[in-house]
Amino acid sequence: MIRAAVAVAALALLFAAEASTAGEKAAVSWHPSKPRVGDVAWILVKDVAEAATVEGSVDGKPMTFFPYGGGHAALFGIDLDMKPGTHAWRVGVVEPGREPRIAQGSVKIVRRDFHVERLTVPNTMVDLDPETERRAVAESKQMATLYRTITPERLWRGKFTNPLGTTAAGGGFGARRIINGQPRSPHSGSDYSAPRGTPVLAVNAGKVALVAEFFFPGRLVILDHGLGLYTAYFHLDTIAVAEGERVERGQTLGTVGATGRATGPHLHFGAQVAGARVDPTTLLGLSLLD
Ligand SMILES: [Zn+2]
């Protein structure tokens, strides 16, 4: 605890100084090197001991590092509303028996065009009565609070698998939605069409952070994979897990349904990294593997 506090204070001093006055530089690489809006990107700080304290941020938004590949890595989620272009990052390393190191630079975030989707749903799902409106707002706040909660342990390992256990591709992430003629918030997940009753699987190991029946998402499961990474599974017909339960990759969470605001049976699969809404299908191709 005390050592961590000292390290954090040392990092704050490092960041306060100009990069040129800091000693040795940390070697940092981005993966992919030019991530797109909506991607789950990751950053690697090379040649860092497991016991080191590594901190870093992009545009002041902190990343959570973990030991990986002889260094430390962190996921960085590029929110679907993050502006394309150049964004500043910085990293600081405090390691026993070594000069503190700092590095800073910029990463180019590539634009991605999202299509516009026009949907027609029953008016009762759009024009909400005040009580339902309050309910939907409270539910979305509850999820937002959960997504910002960073549990300090990384629970996921290795490859992420398809949530239906198939090679089926999801779609519609980031779509600007016009529902019954009214513009609504962009689609923050990827939809997989499948018959009702199709098993829905955990894409990686984690802990069941929320099981609920909410107005828009219907029956839902949210998994906490640790260090700020969450995956969400909406519109389920049945649920096979309980809050607090640890799940393995590939474990059945429930079945595909059409609960909540859904035009038919499908899985809405979502992912967030430290509150950034990312395209969950980019998790499936993540090149960070261990
Ligand atoms: Zn959806």
XYZ file of C-alpha atoms and ligand atoms in Angstrom:
291
model
C 0.000 0.000 0.000
C 2.667 2.477 1.144
C 5.021 1.539 -1.676
C 2.213 2.005 -4.205
C 1.411 5.437 -2.738
C 5.088 6.457 -2.954
C 5.238 5.217 -6.546
C 2.117 7.152 -7.484
C 3.562 10.320 -5.908
C 6.815 9.769 -7.826
C 4.813 9.396 -11.055
C 2.921 12.612 -10.371
C 6.287 14.395 -10.011
C 7.520 12.790 -13.218
C 4.454 13.934 -15.117
C 4.844 17.439 -13.725
C 8.367 17.593 -15.184
C 9.046 18.055 -18.896
C 9.766 14.780 -20.659
C 13.238 16.026 -21.572
C 14.201 16.437 -17.917
C 13.135 12.904 -17.003
C 15.905 10.329 -17.355
C 15.468 7.149 -19.301
C 12.457 6.757 -21.603
C 9.978 3.904 -21.484
C 9.535 1.988 -24.757
C 5.860 1.987 -25.717
C 3.974 0.464 -28.650
C 0.317 0.641 -29.706
C -1.657 -2.316 -31.088
C -2.979 -1.824 -33.688
C -0.645 1.081 -34.456
C -3.540 3.099 -35.931
C -6.667 2.035 -34.061
C -10.127 2.954 -35.327
C -12.997 4.587 -33.465
C -14.741 1.793 -31.527
C -11.692 -0.478 -31.357
C -10.342 -2.168 -28.261
C -6.691 -1.175 -28.655
C -3.848 -2.041 -26.305
C -0.609 -0.464 -25.326
C 2.576 -2.311 -24.349
C 5.312 -0.824 -22.159
C 8.343 -3.022 -22.818
C 11.032 -4.188 -20.408
C 9.277 -3.572 -17.095
C 9.549 -5.849 -14.045
C 6.367 -7.465 -12.770
C 6.705 -5.566 -9.466
C 6.839 -2.150 -11.169
C 4.087 0.450 -10.944
C 2.958 1.576 -14.378
C 0.491 4.368 -14.962
C -0.680 5.931 -18.154
C -3.449 7.868 -19.814
C -4.822 8.977 -23.163
C -6.300 12.499 -23.187
C -6.123 12.299 -19.380
C -8.243 9.125 -19.280
C -6.329 6.579 -17.178
C -5.489 3.065 -18.348
C -5.083 0.086 -16.008
C -1.881 -1.906 -16.600
C -1.052 -5.554 -15.913
C 2.157 -7.571 -16.367
C 2.355 -8.995 -19.896
C 5.077 -10.282 -22.222
C 8.074 -9.070 -20.201
C 6.485 -5.661 -19.747
C 3.121 -4.212 -18.770
C 0.073 -3.848 -21.034
C -3.273 -2.077 -20.796
C -6.419 -2.133 -22.894
C -7.656 1.191 -24.200
C -11.231 1.443 -25.431
C -11.904 4.008 -28.138
C -15.443 5.156 -27.437
C -17.785 5.297 -30.420
C -18.029 9.077 -29.954
C -14.266 9.704 -29.599
C -13.032 12.155 -32.237
C -10.793 10.704 -34.960
C -7.330 12.293 -35.226
C -4.332 12.692 -32.971
C -4.639 12.053 -29.230
C -1.903 12.515 -26.627
C -0.829 9.660 -24.357
C 1.686 9.382 -21.559
C 3.126 6.563 -19.496
C 5.217 6.527 -16.338
C 7.099 3.596 -14.816
C 8.427 3.393 -11.273
C 10.453 0.274 -10.712
C 12.530 -0.825 -7.717
C 16.273 -0.339 -8.329
C 15.837 1.682 -11.531
C 15.473 5.311 -12.542
C 11.814 6.236 -13.006
C 10.910 6.338 -16.670
C 8.376 8.346 -18.583
C 7.256 8.446 -22.179
C 4.710 10.473 -24.052
C 3.506 10.716 -27.580
C 0.412 10.635 -29.686
C -1.726 7.986 -31.281
C -3.698 8.522 -34.458
C -7.274 7.349 -34.189
C -8.727 6.481 -37.545
C -12.235 7.535 -38.431
C -14.899 4.928 -39.015
C -18.171 5.696 -40.716
C -21.227 4.259 -39.037
C -24.388 3.751 -41.002
C -27.752 5.214 -40.197
C -30.387 2.684 -39.197
C -34.123 3.363 -39.359
C -36.245 1.208 -37.109
C -39.921 0.958 -36.407
C -40.973 -0.343 -33.008
C -44.258 -0.103 -31.096
C -44.802 3.498 -29.936
C -44.974 2.312 -26.323
C -41.238 1.500 -26.617
C -40.369 5.043 -27.739
C -42.877 7.457 -26.210
C -42.479 6.454 -22.592
C -44.838 7.483 -19.824
C -43.036 9.448 -17.066
C -42.770 6.452 -14.736
C -41.257 4.210 -17.416
C -38.956 7.046 -18.484
C -37.677 7.361 -14.883
C -37.193 3.593 -14.735
C -35.216 3.512 -18.003
C -33.016 6.449 -16.909
C -32.315 4.837 -13.499
C -31.440 1.528 -15.179
C -29.056 3.146 -17.616
C -27.391 5.071 -14.745
C -27.002 1.825 -12.805
C -25.215 0.241 -15.768
C -23.038 3.332 -16.348
C -21.940 3.256 -12.685
C -21.103 -0.428 -12.977
C -19.068 0.131 -16.164
C -16.982 2.787 -14.419
C -16.161 0.435 -11.530
C -12.680 -0.967 -12.029
C -11.997 -4.194 -10.151
C -8.244 -4.547 -9.623
C -7.808 -8.155 -10.774
C -7.624 -9.306 -14.397
C -9.992 -12.285 -14.708
C -9.788 -12.847 -18.482
C -7.051 -14.844 -20.181
C -6.281 -15.697 -23.778
C -8.615 -15.553 -26.729
C -12.167 -14.177 -26.613
C -14.746 -16.475 -28.198
C -17.903 -15.789 -30.161
C -20.910 -15.306 -27.799
C -22.979 -17.830 -29.773
C -20.131 -20.323 -30.160
C -20.330 -20.004 -33.952
C -18.515 -17.992 -36.597
C -21.621 -15.825 -37.088
C -20.747 -12.152 -37.329
C -22.586 -9.523 -35.337
C -23.398 -6.156 -36.819
C -24.778 -2.706 -36.341
C -22.215 -1.357 -33.858
C -22.217 2.446 -33.745
C -25.259 2.788 -36.007
C -26.890 6.180 -35.673
C -30.457 5.163 -34.981
C -33.648 6.777 -36.053
C -36.470 5.055 -34.237
C -40.009 5.779 -35.444
C -38.615 8.885 -37.131
C -36.800 10.244 -34.043
C -32.974 10.308 -33.705
C -31.836 8.215 -30.702
C -28.505 7.394 -29.081
C -26.118 5.347 -31.243
C -26.179 1.564 -31.038
C -23.479 0.653 -28.527
C -23.340 -3.087 -29.199
C -23.355 -5.648 -31.945
C -26.480 -7.656 -32.808
C -26.387 -11.375 -33.606
C -29.558 -12.847 -35.024
C -30.305 -16.357 -33.797
C -33.388 -18.412 -33.010
C -34.934 -18.093 -29.566
C -33.355 -20.614 -27.203
C -29.860 -20.539 -28.764
C -27.292 -20.767 -25.919
C -25.407 -17.536 -25.161
C -21.827 -18.051 -23.968
C -19.376 -16.065 -21.854
C -16.758 -14.717 -24.279
C -14.030 -15.013 -21.641
C -13.609 -15.733 -17.937
C -15.099 -13.251 -15.518
C -17.541 -12.629 -12.746
C -21.294 -12.101 -13.156
C -21.636 -8.430 -12.195
C -25.342 -7.946 -12.965
C -28.389 -10.091 -13.696
C -31.531 -8.026 -14.250
C -34.649 -7.426 -16.285
C -34.453 -3.855 -17.578
C -36.857 -1.930 -19.809
C -34.766 -1.579 -22.986
C -32.205 -4.410 -22.621
C -34.772 -6.917 -21.315
C -33.282 -9.867 -19.427
C -29.568 -9.238 -19.231
C -26.268 -10.496 -17.934
C -23.199 -8.265 -17.532
C -19.802 -9.882 -16.954
C -16.909 -8.123 -15.227
C -13.621 -9.366 -16.702
C -11.577 -7.128 -14.373
C -9.452 -3.992 -14.904
C -12.417 -2.095 -16.348
C -13.446 -4.570 -19.077
C -17.131 -5.591 -19.146
C -19.220 -7.558 -21.652
C -23.026 -7.391 -21.815
C -25.650 -9.806 -23.160
C -29.172 -8.359 -23.696
C -32.693 -9.501 -24.688
C -32.156 -12.989 -23.191
C -35.047 -15.433 -22.956
C -33.613 -17.334 -19.976
C -30.650 -16.771 -17.634
C -28.495 -19.601 -16.275
C -26.125 -17.714 -13.939
C -26.401 -15.685 -10.741
C -24.777 -12.425 -9.639
C -21.378 -12.909 -8.040
C -20.761 -16.235 -9.793
C -17.398 -16.810 -11.513
C -17.742 -18.039 -15.077
C -15.313 -19.634 -17.497
C -14.913 -18.811 -21.165
C -17.602 -20.678 -23.142
C -19.888 -21.191 -20.153
C -23.619 -20.852 -20.925
C -25.058 -17.620 -19.511
C -28.590 -18.076 -20.833
C -30.461 -18.250 -24.122
C -31.318 -15.874 -26.963
C -34.687 -14.157 -26.666
C -36.545 -10.991 -27.582
C -37.115 -9.417 -24.151
C -36.967 -5.626 -23.753
C -36.947 -3.428 -26.870
C -36.263 -6.006 -29.584
C -37.810 -6.413 -33.000
C -37.266 -10.193 -32.838
C -35.062 -12.838 -31.205
C -31.396 -11.771 -31.280
C -28.429 -11.308 -28.980
C -27.267 -7.773 -28.307
C -23.599 -8.182 -27.336
C -21.836 -5.153 -25.894
C -18.452 -4.329 -24.376
C -17.001 -1.433 -22.419
C -13.460 -0.596 -21.345
C -13.354 1.900 -18.452
C -16.708 3.271 -19.571
C -15.782 3.553 -23.276
C -18.382 1.922 -25.539
C -16.415 -0.280 -27.912
C -17.230 -2.641 -30.764
C -17.340 -5.998 -28.936
C -16.418 -7.858 -32.117
C -12.946 -6.240 -31.968
C -12.404 -8.140 -28.693
C -12.754 -11.388 -30.645
C -9.734 -10.467 -32.770
C -7.629 -9.020 -29.931
C -3.956 -9.768 -30.594
C -3.035 -9.658 -26.891
C -2.923 -13.347 -26.008
C -1.694 -15.119 -22.895
Zn -28.552 -4.216 -30.146
